[in-house]
């Protein structure tokens, strides 16, 4: 079995181009790589990667928003009082099970400014 390590990072790459009309064309790439510990094999998690590519044209000083990078995480936890949680019919009084599910969307706001000098 071979294992290759990869950084799990959030990266943003913007390539701007100024037009003759003083607008800015931007080629934008967003990449979100996260480790998925729920699917780990031998303690090594796979890396889930989401990528968004777009090209926008905006006025100098105008703001554009990039979305579409969603995150979702589910966690489960089990807590119990040692030995007491094993009592038949009463054990449930001494243990707690919980599942937490959270999700969100990454929004990136970009405002290009043309510097004149």
PDB file of C-alpha atoms in Angstrom:
ATOM      1  CA  UNK A   1       0.000   0.000   0.000  1.00  0.00           C
ATOM      2  CA  UNK A   2       1.354   3.386  -1.009  1.00  0.00           C
ATOM      3  CA  UNK A   3       0.379   6.638   0.699  1.00  0.00           C
ATOM      4  CA  UNK A   4       0.888  10.099  -0.784  1.00  0.00           C
ATOM      5  CA  UNK A   5       0.395  13.103   1.467  1.00  0.00           C
ATOM      6  CA  UNK A   6      -1.416  16.164   0.143  1.00  0.00           C
ATOM      7  CA  UNK A   7      -1.996  19.503   1.833  1.00  0.00           C
ATOM      8  CA  UNK A   8      -5.642  20.199   2.617  1.00  0.00           C
ATOM      9  CA  UNK A   9      -5.893  23.937   1.946  1.00  0.00           C
ATOM     10  CA  UNK A  10      -8.187  26.658   0.697  1.00  0.00           C
ATOM     11  CA  UNK A  11      -6.628  28.453  -2.274  1.00  0.00           C
ATOM     12  CA  UNK A  12      -7.664  31.393  -4.420  1.00  0.00           C
ATOM     13  CA  UNK A  13      -6.009  32.225  -7.739  1.00  0.00           C
ATOM     14  CA  UNK A  14      -6.949  35.409  -9.610  1.00  0.00           C
ATOM     15  CA  UNK A  15      -5.523  36.441 -12.980  1.00  0.00           C
ATOM     16  CA  UNK A  16      -6.572  40.040 -13.758  1.00  0.00           C
ATOM     17  CA  UNK A  17      -6.601  41.800 -17.116  1.00  0.00           C
ATOM     18  CA  UNK A  18      -7.341  45.526 -17.532  1.00  0.00           C
ATOM     19  CA  UNK A  19      -9.393  46.485 -20.582  1.00  0.00           C
ATOM     20  CA  UNK A  20      -9.235  49.737 -22.562  1.00  0.00           C
ATOM     21  CA  UNK A  21     -12.602  50.669 -21.008  1.00  0.00           C
ATOM     22  CA  UNK A  22     -10.961  50.565 -17.521  1.00  0.00           C
ATOM     23  CA  UNK A  23     -12.827  47.444 -16.475  1.00  0.00           C
ATOM     24  CA  UNK A  24     -11.127  44.370 -15.042  1.00  0.00           C
ATOM     25  CA  UNK A  25     -11.536  40.865 -16.444  1.00  0.00           C
ATOM     26  CA  UNK A  26     -10.616  38.257 -13.836  1.00  0.00           C
ATOM     27  CA  UNK A  27     -10.043  34.540 -14.299  1.00  0.00           C
ATOM     28  CA  UNK A  28     -10.803  33.132 -10.825  1.00  0.00           C
ATOM     29  CA  UNK A  29     -10.105  29.650  -9.464  1.00  0.00           C
ATOM     30  CA  UNK A  30     -11.128  28.652  -5.936  1.00  0.00           C
ATOM     31  CA  UNK A  31     -10.103  25.276  -4.513  1.00  0.00           C
ATOM     32  CA  UNK A  32     -11.153  23.907  -1.135  1.00  0.00           C
ATOM     33  CA  UNK A  33      -9.436  20.672  -0.078  1.00  0.00           C
ATOM     34  CA  UNK A  34     -10.436  19.126   3.254  1.00  0.00           C
ATOM     35  CA  UNK A  35      -9.551  15.894   5.012  1.00  0.00           C
ATOM     36  CA  UNK A  36     -12.512  13.519   5.459  1.00  0.00           C
ATOM     37  CA  UNK A  37     -11.766  11.760   8.743  1.00  0.00           C
ATOM     38  CA  UNK A  38     -15.069   9.855   8.618  1.00  0.00           C
ATOM     39  CA  UNK A  39     -13.682   7.787   5.707  1.00  0.00           C
ATOM     40  CA  UNK A  40     -10.150   7.287   7.028  1.00  0.00           C
ATOM     41  CA  UNK A  41      -8.389   4.016   6.201  1.00  0.00           C
ATOM     42  CA  UNK A  42      -5.741   2.939   8.712  1.00  0.00           C
ATOM     43  CA  UNK A  43      -5.954   6.410  10.253  1.00  0.00           C
ATOM     44  CA  UNK A  44      -5.254   8.171   6.945  1.00  0.00           C
ATOM     45  CA  UNK A  45      -8.138  10.330   5.695  1.00  0.00           C
ATOM     46  CA  UNK A  46      -8.843  10.945   2.018  1.00  0.00           C
ATOM     47  CA  UNK A  47      -8.846  14.539   0.794  1.00  0.00           C
ATOM     48  CA  UNK A  48     -12.093  15.872  -0.664  1.00  0.00           C
ATOM     49  CA  UNK A  49     -11.530  18.665  -3.191  1.00  0.00           C
ATOM     50  CA  UNK A  50     -14.071  21.170  -4.457  1.00  0.00           C
ATOM     51  CA  UNK A  51     -13.131  23.533  -7.265  1.00  0.00           C
ATOM     52  CA  UNK A  52     -14.881  26.512  -8.838  1.00  0.00           C
ATOM     53  CA  UNK A  53     -13.640  28.274 -11.991  1.00  0.00           C
ATOM     54  CA  UNK A  54     -15.154  31.428 -13.403  1.00  0.00           C
ATOM     55  CA  UNK A  55     -14.369  34.462 -15.520  1.00  0.00           C
ATOM     56  CA  UNK A  56     -15.925  37.825 -14.642  1.00  0.00           C
ATOM     57  CA  UNK A  57     -15.706  41.389 -15.891  1.00  0.00           C
ATOM     58  CA  UNK A  58     -16.275  44.171 -13.366  1.00  0.00           C
ATOM     59  CA  UNK A  59     -15.816  47.913 -13.156  1.00  0.00           C
ATOM     60  CA  UNK A  60     -12.851  49.376 -11.289  1.00  0.00           C
ATOM     61  CA  UNK A  61     -13.735  49.290  -7.564  1.00  0.00           C
ATOM     62  CA  UNK A  62     -16.854  47.127  -8.034  1.00  0.00           C
ATOM     63  CA  UNK A  63     -17.320  43.993  -5.940  1.00  0.00           C
ATOM     64  CA  UNK A  64     -18.115  40.532  -7.267  1.00  0.00           C
ATOM     65  CA  UNK A  65     -19.135  37.490  -5.199  1.00  0.00           C
ATOM     66  CA  UNK A  66     -18.061  33.911  -5.887  1.00  0.00           C
ATOM     67  CA  UNK A  67     -20.127  31.115  -4.311  1.00  0.00           C
ATOM     68  CA  UNK A  68     -20.761  27.438  -4.846  1.00  0.00           C
ATOM     69  CA  UNK A  69     -18.226  25.955  -2.431  1.00  0.00           C
ATOM     70  CA  UNK A  70     -20.348  24.074   0.094  1.00  0.00           C
ATOM     71  CA  UNK A  71     -19.221  22.360   3.285  1.00  0.00           C
ATOM     72  CA  UNK A  72     -21.007  19.677   5.255  1.00  0.00           C
ATOM     73  CA  UNK A  73     -19.916  17.894   8.405  1.00  0.00           C
ATOM     74  CA  UNK A  74     -21.554  15.257  10.572  1.00  0.00           C
ATOM     75  CA  UNK A  75     -20.230  14.297  14.000  1.00  0.00           C
ATOM     76  CA  UNK A  76     -21.509  11.699  16.407  1.00  0.00           C
ATOM     77  CA  UNK A  77     -20.634  11.419  20.080  1.00  0.00           C
ATOM     78  CA  UNK A  78     -21.348   8.794  22.711  1.00  0.00           C
ATOM     79  CA  UNK A  79     -20.959   9.562  26.417  1.00  0.00           C
ATOM     80  CA  UNK A  80     -21.743   7.201  29.262  1.00  0.00           C
ATOM     81  CA  UNK A  81     -21.148   6.564  32.924  1.00  0.00           C
ATOM     82  CA  UNK A  82     -18.795   3.598  33.302  1.00  0.00           C
ATOM     83  CA  UNK A  83     -20.519   0.358  34.268  1.00  0.00           C
ATOM     84  CA  UNK A  84     -23.899   2.025  34.972  1.00  0.00           C
ATOM     85  CA  UNK A  85     -24.738   2.327  31.267  1.00  0.00           C
ATOM     86  CA  UNK A  86     -24.769  -1.500  31.063  1.00  0.00           C
ATOM     87  CA  UNK A  87     -27.645  -2.007  33.527  1.00  0.00           C
ATOM     88  CA  UNK A  88     -30.537  -3.698  31.680  1.00  0.00           C
ATOM     89  CA  UNK A  89     -33.616  -1.462  31.242  1.00  0.00           C
ATOM     90  CA  UNK A  90     -32.001   1.420  33.175  1.00  0.00           C
ATOM     91  CA  UNK A  91     -28.760   1.779  31.213  1.00  0.00           C
ATOM     92  CA  UNK A  92     -30.202   4.455  28.911  1.00  0.00           C
ATOM     93  CA  UNK A  93     -30.397   6.805  31.931  1.00  0.00           C
ATOM     94  CA  UNK A  94     -26.612   6.768  32.141  1.00  0.00           C
ATOM     95  CA  UNK A  95     -25.658   7.312  28.525  1.00  0.00           C
ATOM     96  CA  UNK A  96     -26.028   9.997  25.897  1.00  0.00           C
ATOM     97  CA  UNK A  97     -25.775   9.748  22.134  1.00  0.00           C
ATOM     98  CA  UNK A  98     -25.754  12.827  19.922  1.00  0.00           C
ATOM     99  CA  UNK A  99     -25.358  13.598  16.238  1.00  0.00           C
ATOM    100  CA  UNK A 100     -24.394  17.076  15.077  1.00  0.00           C
ATOM    101  CA  UNK A 101     -24.884  17.999  11.433  1.00  0.00           C
ATOM    102  CA  UNK A 102     -23.565  21.323  10.143  1.00  0.00           C
ATOM    103  CA  UNK A 103     -23.330  22.798   6.681  1.00  0.00           C
ATOM    104  CA  UNK A 104     -22.318  26.080   5.132  1.00  0.00           C
ATOM    105  CA  UNK A 105     -21.358  27.893   1.958  1.00  0.00           C
ATOM    106  CA  UNK A 106     -18.092  29.681   1.313  1.00  0.00           C
ATOM    107  CA  UNK A 107     -18.616  33.127  -0.250  1.00  0.00           C
ATOM    108  CA  UNK A 108     -15.650  35.084  -1.600  1.00  0.00           C
ATOM    109  CA  UNK A 109     -15.940  38.823  -2.226  1.00  0.00           C
ATOM    110  CA  UNK A 110     -13.423  40.321  -4.672  1.00  0.00           C
ATOM    111  CA  UNK A 111     -13.003  44.054  -5.343  1.00  0.00           C
ATOM    112  CA  UNK A 112     -10.357  44.888  -7.980  1.00  0.00           C
ATOM    113  CA  UNK A 113      -8.823  48.372  -8.020  1.00  0.00           C
ATOM    114  CA  UNK A 114      -6.759  49.761 -10.882  1.00  0.00           C
ATOM    115  CA  UNK A 115      -3.666  51.532  -9.531  1.00  0.00           C
ATOM    116  CA  UNK A 116      -2.554  54.453 -11.648  1.00  0.00           C
ATOM    117  CA  UNK A 117       0.888  55.817 -11.156  1.00  0.00           C
TER     118      UNK A 117
END
